[in-house]
mmCIF file of C-alpha atoms and ligand atoms in Angstrom:
data_model
loop_
_atom_site.group_PDB
_atom_site.id
_atom_site.type_symbol
_atom_site.label_atom_id
_atom_site.label_comp_id
_atom_site.label_asym_id
_atom_site.label_seq_id
_atom_site.Cartn_x
_atom_site.Cartn_y
_atom_site.Cartn_z
ATOM 1 C CA MET A 1 9.170 118.527 42.224
ATOM 2 C CA PHE A 2 8.722 116.108 39.317
ATOM 3 C CA VAL A 3 9.802 112.506 39.831
ATOM 4 C CA PHE A 4 10.724 110.200 36.919
ATOM 5 C CA LYS A 5 11.823 106.592 36.946
ATOM 6 C CA THR A 6 12.641 106.053 33.279
ATOM 7 C CA VAL A 7 15.052 107.785 30.931
ATOM 8 C CA THR A 8 12.294 108.233 28.336
ATOM 9 C CA ASP A 9 9.964 110.064 30.748
ATOM 10 C CA LEU A 10 12.828 112.174 32.073
ATOM 11 C CA GLN A 11 13.978 113.216 28.599
ATOM 12 C CA GLN A 12 10.447 113.968 27.421
ATOM 13 C CA HIS A 13 9.988 116.269 30.400
ATOM 14 C CA LEU A 14 13.347 118.004 30.054
ATOM 15 C CA ASN A 15 12.788 118.666 26.354
ATOM 16 C CA LEU A 16 9.705 120.722 27.235
ATOM 17 C CA ALA A 17 9.986 121.911 30.816
ATOM 18 C CA GLY A 18 13.366 123.593 31.054
ATOM 19 C CA ASN A 19 11.951 126.680 29.311
ATOM 20 C CA GLY A 20 15.285 127.276 27.655
ATOM 21 C CA LYS A 21 17.077 127.303 30.998
ATOM 22 C CA ARG A 22 20.420 125.572 31.411
ATOM 23 C CA ILE A 23 20.080 122.155 33.028
ATOM 24 C CA GLY A 24 22.082 121.634 36.238
ATOM 25 C CA PHE A 25 22.619 118.044 37.371
ATOM 26 C CA VAL A 26 23.505 116.636 40.812
ATOM 27 C CA PRO A 27 24.041 112.841 40.870
ATOM 28 C CA THR A 28 23.734 111.210 44.317
ATOM 29 C CA MET A 29 23.206 107.874 45.985
ATOM 30 C CA GLY A 30 20.546 109.229 48.341
ATOM 31 C CA ALA A 31 20.588 109.275 52.167
ATOM 32 C CA LEU A 32 20.754 112.999 51.527
ATOM 33 C CA HIS A 33 22.103 115.566 53.973
ATOM 34 C CA GLU A 34 23.081 119.215 53.990
ATOM 35 C CA GLY A 35 26.251 118.454 51.977
ATOM 36 C CA HIS A 36 24.151 117.289 49.039
ATOM 37 C CA MET A 37 21.885 120.326 49.437
ATOM 38 C CA GLN A 38 24.885 122.622 48.894
ATOM 39 C CA LEU A 39 25.163 121.175 45.388
ATOM 40 C CA ILE A 40 21.447 121.669 44.712
ATOM 41 C CA LYS A 41 21.659 125.233 46.017
ATOM 42 C CA GLU A 42 24.660 126.027 43.837
ATOM 43 C CA SER A 43 22.838 124.728 40.763
ATOM 44 C CA ARG A 44 19.846 126.918 41.692
ATOM 45 C CA ASN A 45 22.117 129.922 42.346
ATOM 46 C CA LYS A 46 23.418 129.514 38.831
ATOM 47 C CA GLN A 47 19.794 129.717 37.567
ATOM 48 C CA CYS A 48 19.838 126.124 36.338
ATOM 49 C CA TYR A 49 16.749 123.946 35.974
ATOM 50 C CA THR A 50 17.946 121.466 38.581
ATOM 51 C CA VAL A 51 17.871 117.686 38.256
ATOM 52 C CA CYS A 52 19.000 115.406 41.087
ATOM 53 C CA SER A 53 19.378 111.656 40.652
ATOM 54 C CA ILE A 54 19.233 109.093 43.427
ATOM 55 C CA PHE A 55 20.688 105.744 42.438
ATOM 56 C CA VAL A 56 22.699 103.430 44.680
ATOM 57 C CA ASN A 57 25.072 102.183 42.006
ATOM 58 C CA PRO A 58 25.913 98.513 42.606
ATOM 59 C CA THR A 59 28.982 98.463 40.318
ATOM 60 C CA GLN A 60 30.963 100.982 42.375
ATOM 61 C CA PHE A 61 30.871 98.901 45.566
ATOM 62 C CA ASN A 62 33.837 96.570 45.712
ATOM 63 C CA ASN A 63 32.486 95.198 48.971
ATOM 64 C CA ALA A 64 29.021 93.592 48.990
ATOM 65 C CA ALA A 65 28.530 94.274 52.715
ATOM 66 C CA ASP A 66 29.118 97.990 52.134
ATOM 67 C CA LEU A 67 26.384 98.025 49.469
ATOM 68 C CA GLU A 68 23.972 96.205 51.790
ATOM 69 C CA LYS A 69 24.661 98.642 54.643
ATOM 70 C CA TYR A 70 24.153 101.684 52.420
ATOM 71 C CA PRO A 71 21.399 103.743 54.084
ATOM 72 C CA VAL A 72 18.146 104.327 52.200
ATOM 73 C CA SER A 73 15.806 107.175 53.236
ATOM 74 C CA ILE A 74 13.870 108.098 50.125
ATOM 75 C CA GLU A 75 10.962 109.891 51.826
ATOM 76 C CA ASN A 76 13.250 112.177 53.778
ATOM 77 C CA ASP A 77 15.406 112.670 50.657
ATOM 78 C CA MET A 78 12.388 113.858 48.668
ATOM 79 C CA LYS A 79 11.402 116.258 51.437
ATOM 80 C CA LEU A 80 14.895 117.774 51.546
ATOM 81 C CA LEU A 81 15.045 118.117 47.756
ATOM 82 C CA ASP A 82 11.622 119.729 47.656
ATOM 83 C CA GLU A 83 12.592 122.228 50.352
ATOM 84 C CA ALA A 84 15.842 123.051 48.532
ATOM 85 C CA GLY A 85 13.871 123.843 45.359
ATOM 86 C CA CYS A 86 15.080 120.926 43.246
ATOM 87 C CA ASP A 87 13.008 120.774 40.049
ATOM 88 C CA VAL A 88 13.306 117.120 39.064
ATOM 89 C CA LEU A 89 14.235 113.891 40.834
ATOM 90 C CA PHE A 90 15.411 111.018 38.628
ATOM 91 C CA LEU A 91 14.953 107.723 40.461
ATOM 92 C CA PRO A 92 15.857 104.863 38.114
ATOM 93 C CA THR A 93 16.079 101.142 38.851
ATOM 94 C CA ALA A 94 19.239 99.131 38.194
ATOM 95 C CA ALA A 95 17.488 97.524 35.185
ATOM 96 C CA GLU A 96 16.708 100.988 33.770
ATOM 97 C CA MET A 97 20.374 102.011 33.982
ATOM 98 C CA TYR A 98 22.074 98.705 33.117
ATOM 99 C CA GLY A 99 19.532 96.395 31.464
ATOM 100 C CA ASP A 100 20.389 92.764 32.228
ATOM 101 C CA ASP A 101 24.126 93.302 32.486
ATOM 102 C CA ILE A 102 24.945 95.019 35.770
ATOM 103 C CA THR A 103 28.676 95.410 35.213
ATOM 104 C CA ALA A 104 31.083 98.308 34.892
ATOM 105 C CA ASP A 105 33.158 99.055 31.820
ATOM 106 C CA ALA A 106 36.945 99.154 32.285
ATOM 107 C CA TYR A 107 38.676 102.537 31.983
ATOM 108 C CA ASP A 108 42.305 103.534 32.032
ATOM 109 C CA TYR A 109 42.511 107.018 33.510
ATOM 110 C CA GLY A 110 46.106 106.578 34.760
ATOM 111 C CA ALA A 111 47.062 107.672 38.266
ATOM 112 C CA ILE A 112 43.972 109.805 38.958
ATOM 113 C CA ALA A 113 41.825 106.665 39.170
ATOM 114 C CA ALA A 114 44.509 104.158 40.237
ATOM 115 C CA THR A 115 45.878 105.694 43.454
ATOM 116 C CA TYR A 116 44.247 106.151 46.894
ATOM 117 C CA GLU A 117 40.511 105.319 46.570
ATOM 118 C CA GLY A 118 41.267 103.511 43.286
ATOM 119 C CA GLU A 119 43.897 101.375 45.002
ATOM 120 C CA LYS A 120 41.963 100.752 48.224
ATOM 121 C CA ARG A 121 38.681 100.050 46.439
ATOM 122 C CA PRO A 122 39.552 98.102 43.250
ATOM 123 C CA GLY A 123 36.987 98.656 40.490
ATOM 124 C CA HIS A 124 35.350 101.542 42.358
ATOM 125 C CA PHE A 125 36.111 104.220 39.786
ATOM 126 C CA ASP A 126 35.218 101.960 36.846
ATOM 127 C CA GLY A 127 31.755 101.715 38.458
ATOM 128 C CA VAL A 128 31.598 105.470 39.083
ATOM 129 C CA ILE A 129 32.673 106.398 35.540
ATOM 130 C CA THR A 130 30.248 103.878 34.017
ATOM 131 C CA ILE A 131 27.191 105.119 35.903
ATOM 132 C CA VAL A 132 28.039 108.817 35.684
ATOM 133 C CA GLY A 133 28.511 108.435 31.921
ATOM 134 C CA LYS A 134 25.107 106.754 31.637
ATOM 135 C CA LEU A 135 23.482 109.459 33.782
ATOM 136 C CA PHE A 136 25.089 112.292 31.792
ATOM 137 C CA THR A 137 23.808 110.668 28.593
ATOM 138 C CA ALA A 138 20.295 110.391 30.078
ATOM 139 C CA VAL A 139 20.089 113.906 31.560
ATOM 140 C CA GLU A 140 22.181 115.797 28.974
ATOM 141 C CA PRO A 141 23.054 118.518 31.498
ATOM 142 C CA ASP A 142 24.732 121.836 30.740
ATOM 143 C CA GLU A 143 26.396 121.931 34.161
ATOM 144 C CA VAL A 144 27.155 119.262 36.753
ATOM 145 C CA PHE A 145 27.875 119.686 40.469
ATOM 146 C CA PHE A 146 30.140 117.414 42.527
ATOM 147 C CA GLY A 147 31.446 117.750 46.097
ATOM 148 C CA GLN A 148 35.081 118.376 47.011
ATOM 149 C CA LYS A 149 34.493 115.898 49.869
ATOM 150 C CA ASP A 150 35.228 113.251 47.198
ATOM 151 C CA LEU A 151 38.215 115.062 45.691
ATOM 152 C CA GLN A 152 39.540 112.122 43.694
ATOM 153 C CA GLN A 153 36.049 111.452 42.294
ATOM 154 C CA CYS A 154 35.979 115.111 41.173
ATOM 155 C CA MET A 155 39.295 114.663 39.348
ATOM 156 C CA VAL A 156 38.034 111.469 37.681
ATOM 157 C CA ILE A 157 34.724 113.037 36.594
ATOM 158 C CA ARG A 158 36.491 116.169 35.401
ATOM 159 C CA HIS A 159 38.527 113.863 33.163
ATOM 160 C CA LEU A 160 35.377 112.076 31.955
ATOM 161 C CA VAL A 161 33.810 115.440 31.108
ATOM 162 C CA LYS A 162 36.919 116.551 29.232
ATOM 163 C CA THR A 163 37.171 113.379 27.157
ATOM 164 C CA ASP A 164 33.517 112.369 26.588
ATOM 165 C CA PHE A 165 31.248 115.330 27.450
ATOM 166 C CA PRO A 166 33.206 118.480 26.502
ATOM 167 C CA PHE A 167 30.091 120.672 26.423
ATOM 168 C CA ILE A 168 29.301 120.103 30.111
ATOM 169 C CA LEU A 169 30.570 122.620 32.659
ATOM 170 C CA PHE A 170 32.013 120.835 35.710
ATOM 171 C CA ASN A 171 31.604 122.500 39.145
ATOM 172 C CA MET A 172 33.374 121.386 42.330
ATOM 173 C CA ILE A 173 31.579 122.546 45.502
ATOM 174 C CA PRO A 174 33.409 122.968 48.856
ATOM 175 C CA THR A 175 32.875 120.354 51.565
ATOM 176 C CA TYR A 176 29.997 121.023 53.928
ATOM 177 C CA ARG A 177 30.934 120.215 57.531
ATOM 178 C CA GLU A 178 29.052 119.549 60.723
ATOM 179 C CA GLU A 179 29.577 122.079 63.517
ATOM 180 C CA ASN A 180 32.555 120.202 64.924
ATOM 181 C CA GLY A 181 34.273 120.109 61.505
ATOM 182 C CA LEU A 182 33.425 116.520 60.581
ATOM 183 C CA ALA A 183 32.653 116.362 56.834
ATOM 184 C CA ALA A 184 28.930 115.611 56.397
ATOM 185 C CA SER A 185 28.499 112.088 55.020
ATOM 186 C CA SER A 186 25.746 109.485 54.777
ATOM 187 C CA ARG A 187 28.108 107.187 56.679
ATOM 188 C CA ASN A 188 28.172 109.471 59.744
ATOM 189 C CA ARG A 189 24.748 108.011 60.636
ATOM 190 C CA ARG A 190 26.535 104.841 61.626
ATOM 191 C CA LEU A 191 28.691 106.649 64.220
ATOM 192 C CA THR A 192 27.662 107.077 67.867
ATOM 193 C CA GLN A 193 27.631 110.617 69.273
ATOM 194 C CA ASP A 194 30.930 109.950 71.034
ATOM 195 C CA GLN A 195 32.510 108.544 67.848
ATOM 196 C CA LYS A 196 31.271 111.572 65.892
ATOM 197 C CA GLU A 197 32.995 113.900 68.363
ATOM 198 C CA LYS A 198 36.224 111.936 68.062
ATOM 199 C CA ALA A 199 35.893 111.733 64.264
ATOM 200 C CA SER A 200 36.096 115.539 64.127
ATOM 201 C CA ASN A 201 39.825 114.997 64.839
ATOM 202 C CA ILE A 202 40.211 113.906 61.210
ATOM 203 C CA TYR A 203 39.549 117.485 60.055
ATOM 204 C CA LYS A 204 41.593 118.925 62.944
ATOM 205 C CA GLY A 205 44.501 116.716 61.842
ATOM 206 C CA LEU A 206 44.169 117.937 58.245
ATOM 207 C CA LEU A 207 44.172 121.586 59.355
ATOM 208 C CA HIS A 208 47.135 121.018 61.697
ATOM 209 C CA ALA A 209 49.224 119.445 58.916
ATOM 210 C CA LYS A 210 48.172 122.153 56.456
ATOM 211 C CA GLN A 211 49.251 124.890 58.840
ATOM 212 C CA LEU A 212 52.663 123.294 59.451
ATOM 213 C CA ILE A 213 53.271 122.836 55.700
ATOM 214 C CA LYS A 214 52.321 126.462 55.077
ATOM 215 C CA LEU A 215 54.825 127.469 57.780
ATOM 216 C CA GLY A 216 57.506 125.660 55.784
ATOM 217 C CA HIS A 217 57.742 122.315 57.594
ATOM 218 C CA PRO A 218 58.362 119.227 55.427
ATOM 219 C CA ALA A 219 55.095 117.455 54.567
ATOM 220 C CA GLU A 220 56.163 114.177 56.185
ATOM 221 C CA GLU A 221 56.951 115.904 59.483
ATOM 222 C CA ALA A 222 53.672 117.865 59.385
ATOM 223 C CA ILE A 223 51.624 114.720 58.739
ATOM 224 C CA ASP A 224 53.452 112.751 61.462
ATOM 225 C CA SER A 225 52.741 115.529 63.919
ATOM 226 C CA ALA A 226 49.034 115.543 62.957
ATOM 227 C CA LYS A 227 48.832 111.759 63.357
ATOM 228 C CA LYS A 228 50.402 111.884 66.827
ATOM 229 C CA THR A 229 48.346 114.861 67.993
ATOM 230 C CA TYR A 230 44.903 113.945 66.597
ATOM 231 C CA LEU A 231 44.731 110.393 65.327
ATOM 232 C CA ALA A 232 46.396 108.328 68.042
ATOM 233 C CA ASP A 233 43.119 107.143 69.599
ATOM 234 C CA GLU A 234 42.611 103.397 69.204
ATOM 235 C CA LEU A 235 39.214 104.138 67.608
ATOM 236 C CA PHE A 236 41.127 105.174 64.465
ATOM 237 C CA ASN A 237 42.702 102.951 61.870
ATOM 238 C CA LEU A 238 44.418 105.127 59.294
ATOM 239 C CA GLU A 239 44.501 103.927 55.679
ATOM 240 C CA TYR A 240 46.305 106.873 54.142
ATOM 241 C CA PHE A 241 47.204 110.461 54.990
ATOM 242 C CA ASP A 242 49.302 112.131 52.282
ATOM 243 C CA LEU A 243 50.139 115.375 50.557
ATOM 244 C CA VAL A 244 49.149 115.015 46.899
ATOM 245 C CA ASP A 245 49.326 116.923 43.668
ATOM 246 C CA ALA A 246 45.550 117.281 43.377
ATOM 247 C CA ASN A 247 45.433 117.305 39.584
ATOM 248 C CA LEU A 248 47.368 114.047 39.319
ATOM 249 C CA MET A 249 46.274 112.430 42.605
ATOM 250 C CA GLN A 250 49.887 111.447 43.152
ATOM 251 C CA LYS A 251 51.862 111.733 46.364
ATOM 252 C CA ALA A 252 53.913 114.918 46.633
ATOM 253 C CA VAL A 253 56.816 115.536 48.968
ATOM 254 C CA THR A 254 56.837 119.326 48.782
ATOM 255 C CA THR A 255 54.628 122.091 47.438
ATOM 256 C CA GLU A 256 57.531 123.849 45.758
ATOM 257 C CA ALA A 257 56.566 123.184 42.122
ATOM 258 C CA PRO A 258 53.603 125.281 40.933
ATOM 259 C CA GLY A 259 50.334 123.362 41.092
ATOM 260 C CA GLU A 260 47.332 122.563 43.228
ATOM 261 C CA TYR A 261 48.064 120.531 46.347
ATOM 262 C CA ALA A 262 45.794 118.796 48.832
ATOM 263 C CA LEU A 263 46.053 116.720 51.967
ATOM 264 C CA VAL A 264 43.950 113.574 51.602
ATOM 265 C CA ILE A 265 42.983 111.118 54.279
ATOM 266 C CA ALA A 266 41.044 107.859 54.642
ATOM 267 C CA CYS A 267 40.536 106.628 58.164
ATOM 268 C CA TRP A 268 38.409 103.935 59.745
ATOM 269 C CA CYS A 269 36.554 105.200 62.765
ATOM 270 C CA ALA A 270 35.393 102.004 64.474
ATOM 271 C CA ASP A 271 33.805 100.109 61.513
ATOM 272 C CA VAL A 272 33.016 103.204 59.429
ATOM 273 C CA ARG A 273 35.406 104.274 56.687
ATOM 274 C CA LEU A 274 35.649 108.061 56.413
ATOM 275 C CA ILE A 275 37.465 110.163 53.824
ATOM 276 C CA ASP A 276 38.273 113.861 53.887
ATOM 277 C CA ASN A 277 40.687 116.378 52.352
ATOM 278 C CA VAL A 278 41.759 120.010 52.387
ATOM 279 C CA LEU A 279 43.225 122.041 49.567
ATOM 280 C CA LEU A 280 46.475 123.811 50.447
ATOM 281 C CA THR A 281 45.346 126.874 48.493
ATOM 282 C CA ASP A 282 42.159 127.624 50.526
HETATM 283 P P1 LIG B 1 26.988 110.505 47.331
HETATM 284 O O1 LIG B 1 25.516 110.478 47.486
HETATM 285 O O2 LIG B 1 27.737 110.212 48.595
HETATM 286 O O3 LIG B 1 27.485 109.721 46.152
HETATM 287 O O4 LIG B 1 27.350 112.019 47.023
HETATM 288 C C1 LIG B 1 26.737 112.716 45.969
HETATM 289 C C2 LIG B 1 27.465 114.009 45.769
HETATM 290 O O5 LIG B 1 27.401 114.781 46.966
HETATM 291 C C3 LIG B 1 28.964 113.806 45.447
HETATM 292 O O6 LIG B 1 29.337 114.764 44.469
HETATM 293 C C4 LIG B 1 29.614 114.095 46.763
HETATM 294 O O7 LIG B 1 30.942 114.553 46.651
HETATM 295 C C5 LIG B 1 28.704 115.204 47.308
HETATM 296 N N1 LIG B 1 28.862 115.329 48.764
HETATM 297 C C6 LIG B 1 28.752 114.348 49.687
HETATM 298 N N2 LIG B 1 29.014 114.832 50.923
HETATM 299 C C7 LIG B 1 29.306 116.146 50.767
HETATM 300 C C8 LIG B 1 29.671 117.192 51.671
HETATM 301 N N3 LIG B 1 29.818 116.981 52.956
HETATM 302 N N4 LIG B 1 29.889 118.426 51.149
HETATM 303 C C9 LIG B 1 29.775 118.648 49.814
HETATM 304 N N5 LIG B 1 29.427 117.704 48.916
HETATM 305 C C10 LIG B 1 29.210 116.469 49.387
#
């Protein structure tokens, strides 16, 4: 695997090395796990020359403590990427990406970036859009791969692609889960074994509510039932648990109108904030 730290070196390499292959790009913040590898594998399955970036983007953290606690495990990350057959790792510094001015631009994407994660983490999506735009400009990929685990991020990036990078093909990859159903996440490392077991109730709650909605129960009743059955433990502190129109990221009351619906959840498990979702169409 080739490793580059500057945009110039990366671009020089990609201009020659891709051998005419399409370039597939997987942006990450490192602390890699099997969930990230699913994206690398999908890029490889699609015969793309595969570039992964690792950059812990300071402008998307609205909470300085969260940025400080973000796990770093670069040696293990490189080993996993190598094993998965990643072709290139792009490992820039903050100065390389931002110069002297480490700030996000302001975007108005309407509800898709203003609700849920946008509301709970002010400025988060401005930081995400800013860095992803810079990375897309540096890598010039043909295809990009993002995880459904961060459904709202997928909707935001899909919008960015549509407006600013129309030649890129956007791929959303299903959430990879641990054996007990807990969505794989870098943050899971901060949970004890017992907390991890309990945190699997987040997915069980999503599936329970999904099943009830599919059986025709009102969404509110289905979600209440899931909360009582799976999320009553005092370990949990629920931030949101809603049915949404996935394309708009706006709360929905029923699934009657045609469209794509999802159940989305953010829940603190002790001092770790976890998010998850399921599509109603799966
Ligand atoms: P991150 O490093 O957390 O910013 O994530 C980088 C990419 O990996 C994003 O597109 C995430 O949605 C994706 N990702 C993270 N966890 C998972 C997972 N469990 N399954 C699938 N994709 C994931």
